[in-house]
Each structure stands twice: as structure tokens, then as C-alpha cells.
Tab-separated table of C-alpha atoms and ligand atoms in Angstrom:
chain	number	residue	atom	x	y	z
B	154	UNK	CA	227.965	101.826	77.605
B	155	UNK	CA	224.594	102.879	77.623
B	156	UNK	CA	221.798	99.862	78.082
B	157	UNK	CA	218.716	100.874	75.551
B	158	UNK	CA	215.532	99.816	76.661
B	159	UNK	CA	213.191	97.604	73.874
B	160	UNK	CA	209.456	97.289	74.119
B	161	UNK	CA	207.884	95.526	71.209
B	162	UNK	CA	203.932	95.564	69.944
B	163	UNK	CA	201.927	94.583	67.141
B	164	UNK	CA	200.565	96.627	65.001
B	165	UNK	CA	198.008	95.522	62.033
B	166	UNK	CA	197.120	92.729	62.351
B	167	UNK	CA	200.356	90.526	62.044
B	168	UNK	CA	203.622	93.971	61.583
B	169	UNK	CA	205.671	93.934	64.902
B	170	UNK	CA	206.931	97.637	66.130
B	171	UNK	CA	209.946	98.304	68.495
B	172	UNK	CA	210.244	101.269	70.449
B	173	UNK	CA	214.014	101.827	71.605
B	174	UNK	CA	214.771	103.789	74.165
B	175	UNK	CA	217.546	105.391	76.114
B	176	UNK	CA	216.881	106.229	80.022
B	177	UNK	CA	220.392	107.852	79.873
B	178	UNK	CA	219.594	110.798	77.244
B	179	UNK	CA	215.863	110.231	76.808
B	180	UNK	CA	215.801	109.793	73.521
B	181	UNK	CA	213.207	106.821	71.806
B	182	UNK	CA	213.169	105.477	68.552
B	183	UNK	CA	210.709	103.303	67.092
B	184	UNK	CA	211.509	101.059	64.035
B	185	UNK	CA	208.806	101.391	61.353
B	186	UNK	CA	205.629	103.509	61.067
B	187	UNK	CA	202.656	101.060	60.321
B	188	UNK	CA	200.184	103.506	62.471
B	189	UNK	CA	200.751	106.399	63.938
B	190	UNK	CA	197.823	105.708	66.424
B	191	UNK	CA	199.012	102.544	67.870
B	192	UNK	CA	202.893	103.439	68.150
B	193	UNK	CA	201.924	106.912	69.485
B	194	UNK	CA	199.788	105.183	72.159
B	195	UNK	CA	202.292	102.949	72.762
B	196	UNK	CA	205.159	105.736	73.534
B	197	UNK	CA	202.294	107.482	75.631
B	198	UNK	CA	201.923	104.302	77.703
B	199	UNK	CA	205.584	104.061	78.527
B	200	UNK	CA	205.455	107.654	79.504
B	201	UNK	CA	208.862	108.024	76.535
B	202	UNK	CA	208.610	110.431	74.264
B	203	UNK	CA	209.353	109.443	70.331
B	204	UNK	CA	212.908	111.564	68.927
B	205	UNK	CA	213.499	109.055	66.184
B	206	UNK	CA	212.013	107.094	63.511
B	207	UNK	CA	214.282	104.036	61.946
B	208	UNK	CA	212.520	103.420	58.412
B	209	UNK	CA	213.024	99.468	56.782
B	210	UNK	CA	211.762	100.217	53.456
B	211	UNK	CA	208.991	101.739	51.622
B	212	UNK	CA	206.100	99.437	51.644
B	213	UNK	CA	203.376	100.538	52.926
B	214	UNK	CA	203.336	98.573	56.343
B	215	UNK	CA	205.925	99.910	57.859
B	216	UNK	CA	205.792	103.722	56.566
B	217	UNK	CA	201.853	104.668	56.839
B	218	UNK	CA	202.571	106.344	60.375
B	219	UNK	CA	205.382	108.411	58.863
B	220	UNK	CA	203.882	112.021	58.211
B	221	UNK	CA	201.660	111.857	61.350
B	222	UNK	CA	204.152	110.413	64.039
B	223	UNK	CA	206.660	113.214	62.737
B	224	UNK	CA	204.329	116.017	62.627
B	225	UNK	CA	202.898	115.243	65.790
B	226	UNK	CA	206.495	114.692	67.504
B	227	UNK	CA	208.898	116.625	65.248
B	228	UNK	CA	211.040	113.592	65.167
B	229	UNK	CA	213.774	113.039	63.259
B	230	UNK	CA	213.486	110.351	60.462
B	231	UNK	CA	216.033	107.863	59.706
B	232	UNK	CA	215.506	105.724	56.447
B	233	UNK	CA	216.847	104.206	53.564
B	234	UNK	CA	219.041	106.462	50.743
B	235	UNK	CA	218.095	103.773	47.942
B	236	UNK	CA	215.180	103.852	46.156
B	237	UNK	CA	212.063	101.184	46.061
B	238	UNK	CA	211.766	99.859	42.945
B	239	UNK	CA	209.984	102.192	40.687
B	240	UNK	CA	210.495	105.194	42.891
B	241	UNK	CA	212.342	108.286	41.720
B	242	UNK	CA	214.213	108.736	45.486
B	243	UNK	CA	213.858	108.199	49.118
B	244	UNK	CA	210.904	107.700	51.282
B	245	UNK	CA	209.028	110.733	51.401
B	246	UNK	CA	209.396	112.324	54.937
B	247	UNK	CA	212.728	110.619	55.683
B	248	UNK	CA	215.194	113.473	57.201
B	249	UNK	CA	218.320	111.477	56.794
B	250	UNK	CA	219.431	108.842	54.817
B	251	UNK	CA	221.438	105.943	55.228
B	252	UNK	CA	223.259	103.100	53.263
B	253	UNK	CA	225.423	100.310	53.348
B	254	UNK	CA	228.101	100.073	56.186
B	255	UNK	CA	227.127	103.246	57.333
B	256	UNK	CA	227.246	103.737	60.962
B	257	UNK	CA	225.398	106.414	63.221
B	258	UNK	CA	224.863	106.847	66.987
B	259	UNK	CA	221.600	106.596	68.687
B	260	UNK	CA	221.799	107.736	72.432
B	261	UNK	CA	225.365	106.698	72.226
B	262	UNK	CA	224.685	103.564	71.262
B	263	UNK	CA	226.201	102.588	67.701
B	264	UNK	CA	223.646	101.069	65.288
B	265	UNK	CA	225.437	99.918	61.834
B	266	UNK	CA	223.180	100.196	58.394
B	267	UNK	CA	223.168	97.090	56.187
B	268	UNK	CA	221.733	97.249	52.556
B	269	UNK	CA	219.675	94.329	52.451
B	270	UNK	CA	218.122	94.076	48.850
B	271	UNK	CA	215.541	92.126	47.576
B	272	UNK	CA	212.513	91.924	49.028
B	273	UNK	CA	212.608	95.526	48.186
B	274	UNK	CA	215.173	97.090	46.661
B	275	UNK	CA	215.982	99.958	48.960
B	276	UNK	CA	215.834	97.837	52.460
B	277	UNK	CA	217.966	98.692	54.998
B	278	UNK	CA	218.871	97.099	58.290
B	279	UNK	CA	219.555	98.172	61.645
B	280	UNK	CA	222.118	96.381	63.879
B	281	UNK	CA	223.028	97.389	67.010
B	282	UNK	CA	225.769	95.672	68.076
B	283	UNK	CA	226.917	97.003	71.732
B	284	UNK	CA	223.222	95.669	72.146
B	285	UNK	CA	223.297	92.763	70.700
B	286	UNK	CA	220.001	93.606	68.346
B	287	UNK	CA	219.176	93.995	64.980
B	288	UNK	CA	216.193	95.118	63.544
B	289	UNK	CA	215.734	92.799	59.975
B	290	UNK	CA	212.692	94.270	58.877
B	291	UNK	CA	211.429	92.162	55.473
B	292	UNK	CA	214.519	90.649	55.078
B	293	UNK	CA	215.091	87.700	58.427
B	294	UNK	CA	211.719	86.317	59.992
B	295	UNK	CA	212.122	83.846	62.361
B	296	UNK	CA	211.768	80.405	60.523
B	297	UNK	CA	211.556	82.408	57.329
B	298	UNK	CA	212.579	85.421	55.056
B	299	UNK	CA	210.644	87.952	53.000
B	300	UNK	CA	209.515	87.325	49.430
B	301	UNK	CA	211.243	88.269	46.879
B	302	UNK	CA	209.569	91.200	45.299
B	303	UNK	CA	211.862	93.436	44.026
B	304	UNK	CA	215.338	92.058	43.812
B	305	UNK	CA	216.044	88.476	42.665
B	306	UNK	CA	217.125	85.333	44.499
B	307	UNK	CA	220.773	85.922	44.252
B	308	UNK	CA	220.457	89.233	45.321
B	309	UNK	CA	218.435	88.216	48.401
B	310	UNK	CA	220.559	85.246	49.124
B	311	UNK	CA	223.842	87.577	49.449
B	312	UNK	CA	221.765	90.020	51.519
B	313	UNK	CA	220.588	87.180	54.010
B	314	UNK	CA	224.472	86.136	54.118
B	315	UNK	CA	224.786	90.000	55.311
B	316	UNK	CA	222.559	88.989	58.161
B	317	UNK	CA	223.921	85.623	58.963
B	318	UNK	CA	227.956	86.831	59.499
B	319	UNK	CA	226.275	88.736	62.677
B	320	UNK	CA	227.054	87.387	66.408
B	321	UNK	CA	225.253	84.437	66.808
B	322	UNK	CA	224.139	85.656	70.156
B	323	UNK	CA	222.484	88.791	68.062
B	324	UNK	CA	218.735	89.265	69.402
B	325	UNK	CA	216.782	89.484	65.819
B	326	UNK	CA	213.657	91.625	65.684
B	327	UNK	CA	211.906	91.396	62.437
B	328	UNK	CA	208.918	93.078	60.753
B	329	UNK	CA	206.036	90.189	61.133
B	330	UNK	CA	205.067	87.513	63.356
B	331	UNK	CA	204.809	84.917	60.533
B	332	UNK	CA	206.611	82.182	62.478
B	333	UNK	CA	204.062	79.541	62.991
B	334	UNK	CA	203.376	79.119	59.231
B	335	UNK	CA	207.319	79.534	58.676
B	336	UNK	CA	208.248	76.851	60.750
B	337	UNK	CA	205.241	74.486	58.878
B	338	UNK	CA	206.859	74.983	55.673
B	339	UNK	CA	210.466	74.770	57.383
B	340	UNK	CA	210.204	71.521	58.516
B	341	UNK	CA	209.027	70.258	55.041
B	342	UNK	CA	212.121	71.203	53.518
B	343	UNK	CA	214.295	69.928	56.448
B	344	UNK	CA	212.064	67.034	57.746
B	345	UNK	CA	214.947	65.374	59.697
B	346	UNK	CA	216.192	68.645	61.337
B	347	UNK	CA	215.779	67.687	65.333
B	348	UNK	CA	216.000	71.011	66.264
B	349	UNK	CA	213.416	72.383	63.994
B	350	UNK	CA	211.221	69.942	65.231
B	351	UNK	CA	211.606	71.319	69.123
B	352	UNK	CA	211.153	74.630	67.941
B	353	UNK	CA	207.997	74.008	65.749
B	354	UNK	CA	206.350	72.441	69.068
B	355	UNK	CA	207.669	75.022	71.181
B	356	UNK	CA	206.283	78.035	68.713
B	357	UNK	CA	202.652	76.298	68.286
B	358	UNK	CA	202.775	76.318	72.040
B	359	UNK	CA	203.823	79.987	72.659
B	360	UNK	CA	201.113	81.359	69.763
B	361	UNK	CA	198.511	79.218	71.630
B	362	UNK	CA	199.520	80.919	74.665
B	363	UNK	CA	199.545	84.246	72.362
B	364	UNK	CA	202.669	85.184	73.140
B	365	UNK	CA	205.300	86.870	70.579
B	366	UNK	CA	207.825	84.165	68.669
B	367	UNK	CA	210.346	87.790	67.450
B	368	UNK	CA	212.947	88.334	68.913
B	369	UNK	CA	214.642	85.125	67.870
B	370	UNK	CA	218.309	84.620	68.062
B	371	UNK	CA	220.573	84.803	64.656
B	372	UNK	CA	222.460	81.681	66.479
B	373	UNK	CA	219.085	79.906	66.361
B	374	UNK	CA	218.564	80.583	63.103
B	375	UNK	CA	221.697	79.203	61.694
B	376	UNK	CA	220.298	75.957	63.183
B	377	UNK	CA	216.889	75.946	62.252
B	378	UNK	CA	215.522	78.624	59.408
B	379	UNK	CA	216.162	76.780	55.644
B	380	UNK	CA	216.599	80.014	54.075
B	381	UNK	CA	220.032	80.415	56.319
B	382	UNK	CA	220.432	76.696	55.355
B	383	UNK	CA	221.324	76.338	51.689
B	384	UNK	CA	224.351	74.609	51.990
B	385	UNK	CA	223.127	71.878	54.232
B	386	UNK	CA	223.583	68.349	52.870
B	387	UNK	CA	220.544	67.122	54.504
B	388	UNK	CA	218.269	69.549	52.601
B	389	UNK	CA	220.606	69.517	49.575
B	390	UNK	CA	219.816	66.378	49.449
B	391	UNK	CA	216.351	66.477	50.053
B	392	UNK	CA	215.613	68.916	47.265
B	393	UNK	CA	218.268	66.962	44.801
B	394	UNK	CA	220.422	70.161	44.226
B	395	UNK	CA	223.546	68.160	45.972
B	396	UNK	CA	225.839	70.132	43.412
B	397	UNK	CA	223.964	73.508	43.244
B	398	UNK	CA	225.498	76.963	44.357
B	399	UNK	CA	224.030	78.130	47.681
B	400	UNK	CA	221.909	80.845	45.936
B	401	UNK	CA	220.181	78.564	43.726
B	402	UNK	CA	219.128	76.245	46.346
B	403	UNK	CA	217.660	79.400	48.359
B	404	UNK	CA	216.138	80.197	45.163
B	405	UNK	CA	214.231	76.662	44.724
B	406	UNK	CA	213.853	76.835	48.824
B	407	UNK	CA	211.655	80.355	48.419
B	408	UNK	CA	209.992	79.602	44.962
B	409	UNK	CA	208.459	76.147	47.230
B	410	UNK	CA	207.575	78.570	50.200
B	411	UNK	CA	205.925	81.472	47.775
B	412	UNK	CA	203.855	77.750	45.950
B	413	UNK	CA	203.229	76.708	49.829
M	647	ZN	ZN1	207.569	94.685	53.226
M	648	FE	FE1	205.936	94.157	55.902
């Protein structure tokens, strides 16, 4: 089995990139395009040079780097085969697309595609599971999940489902460091949650120190993010939806965090 390599960096001012790379065949991916400038600079500086480009979804964020990291590189661009909402087809630039349960190999390692709806309506996740990683994009954040723009709250809730079946052990990159303020509106849905309360000292701690919160663990998460949490008696409880489906109580959970 081939061991990838990951090196993460911000880009923007709060947008994480991952460059993924294979010492075995050479080959280097990097998941999401915010700016061409930084991630280019970023390959250069690991001496690796960029063969592949693993596109979330369409925003803006993670796809304005697109046309100049591929015409600078000639890489090949991997994206989503759905369309944004409002969009007549794929991301413009993407070479090959991929959907739901689809599986391809990058440097023979095996990443699996997830359709994630609803924080856009084409997002697509990468797993990698001989790795242990998977690459969430606006769907998982640490602490928290993306809002709902495009899809609805059932929609999102069975995508985040997707994403909590993985191995718990299952390193999760996502698109933002938005932690911190995650874990301050966690822990007022799920004020008696003991392990929330370590992390939310230990992740003040680490962004004083200015380090990164992402990767978390999917494991973790389970324990600790309230958007994984719906059918938790505690927080049931808390919000007085004891006899609510588990959508509906993510739904009231992400309305409070979007009113936060
Ligand atoms: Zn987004
Ligand atoms: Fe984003």
C-alpha cells in the first residue's frame, strides 16, 4: 500500500488547502482551488509538482485557482458531475467527473466519491480510506457543518449521516478553520457534554497558539459536534424535541447556529 503524504495551508483568510502527495509515483493532488498563487507556492515549496486537482463544489472559495493552476500545470481536474444550484452543468474546467459511490485511484491509493448535498447541491466528498482521510469540504467542520444553502435540512442531515458511517478513526480535513466559533455555539446546545467542554478549552488554546484545529477525527466528532448529535437525549432534551425525527432536530440545531 502506498503511504500518501498530506501537507495542509490556509488560504484566504479562513479556506484550508491539502496538497496530497505520492513519493511512490510522484503524483500530487491538491483539494480545492481558492488561489492559484498560494497553492502553487505551496507545491513549489515542497519541491512536488501538482498532477491533480480534487474539486468540493462550485463556490467560489474553493474553485477561483481552477483555470490558472491547470493552465500553468496541465493538471488533470477531478470534480463534481452534479450541478450547483442554478448552473446548467459541471464546474467549468473540471476534466472528469465524479458522483456518488464512485471510486477512482489516485497514486494507487483508492479515494471513494460521496454526494454530499446541501450546502450546495453538487458537493462531493473525497474519502480515502486505505488512508484513513477524507476530505469534507462544506459539508463536516470540526464542531460544525456548512449552512444550508442550497439543499434543505433533510437533505443535509442524510448527507452528514453519509459522513458519520465512516471509520471512526477517519482523519477529517474540511474546507475552513471555523472551529473556535463552532465549538462556542456547540456547547450552547449541549451545555452538559464533558467532552465538548475539554475540547472547547483545548481549541481556544491551540488558536491562541495559532495552530490548525482540521484535521479532526470523525470518532471525535460523534462525541462532540451537535450536528452529528441529533439523536442525543441530552440535547433532545435541551431543545424540547424529545419525540422529533433526527432531521428535524438538526434542522432546529442549524437554524439556532445560522441566528447565532
Ligand atoms: Zn462553500
Ligand atoms: Fe467554503
Amino acid at each position: 500500500m502506498a503511504g500518501l503524504e498530506f501537507f495542509q495551508f490556509p488560504v484566504l483568510s479562513d479556506n484550508y488547502c491539502v496538497l496530497i502527495h505520492s513519493p511512490e509515483t510522484g503524483e500530487t493532488a491538491a483539494v480545492d482551488a481558492a488561489d492559484a498563487t498560494t497553492i502553487l507556492a505551496a507545491a513549489k515549496e515542497k519541491g512536488w509538482k501538482l498532477t491533480h486537482l480534487l474539486i468540493t463544489h462550485h463556490h467560489w472559495d474553493h474553485t477561483d485557482g481552477l483555470a490558472e493552476i491547470k493552465q500553468q500545470t496541465g493538471c488533470t481536474v477531478i470534480g463534481p458531475k452534479y450541478p450547483g444550484k442554478g448552473k446548467d452543468g459541471p464546474v467549468e474546467g473540471v476534466d472528469t467527473t465524479v458522483g456518488d459511490g464512485d471510486t477512482f485511484t489516485f497514486a494507487s491509493s483508492t479515494v471513494e466519491v460521496l454526494h454530499t448535498p446541501g450546502h450546495t447541491l453538487d458537493m462531493v466528498n473525497y474519502h480515502f480510506p486505505e488512508e484513513k482521510a477524507v476530505f469534507t469540504g462544506d459539508t463536516l467542520f470540526v464542531l460544525g457543518c456548512g449552512r444550508v444553502f442550497e439543499g434543505d435540512g433533510k437533505m443535509m442531515w442524510e448527507s452528514l449521516e453519509k459522513l458519520a458511517a465512516l471509520p471512526p478513526e477517519t482523519s477529517l480535513y474540511c474546507g475552513h478553520e471555523y472551529t473556535l466559533s463552532n465549538a462556542r455555539f456547540a456547547i450552547t446546545v449541549d451545555p452538559s457534554n464533558e467532552a465538548l467542554k475539554l475540547k472547547l478549552a483545548e481549541i481556544g488554546a491551540k488558536r491562541e497558539r495559532g495552530e490548525p484545529t482540521v484535521p479532526g477525527r470523525i470518532g471525535e466528532e460523534l462525541e462532540t459536534n451537535p450536528f452529528l448529535r441529533p439523536a442525543d437525549p441530552a440535547i433532545r432534551k435541551h431543545l424540547g424535541m424529545e419525540t422529533a425525527k433526527n432531521w428535524e432536530v438538526f434542522t432546529e440545531i442549524r437554524k439556532r447556529k445560522d441566528n447565532a
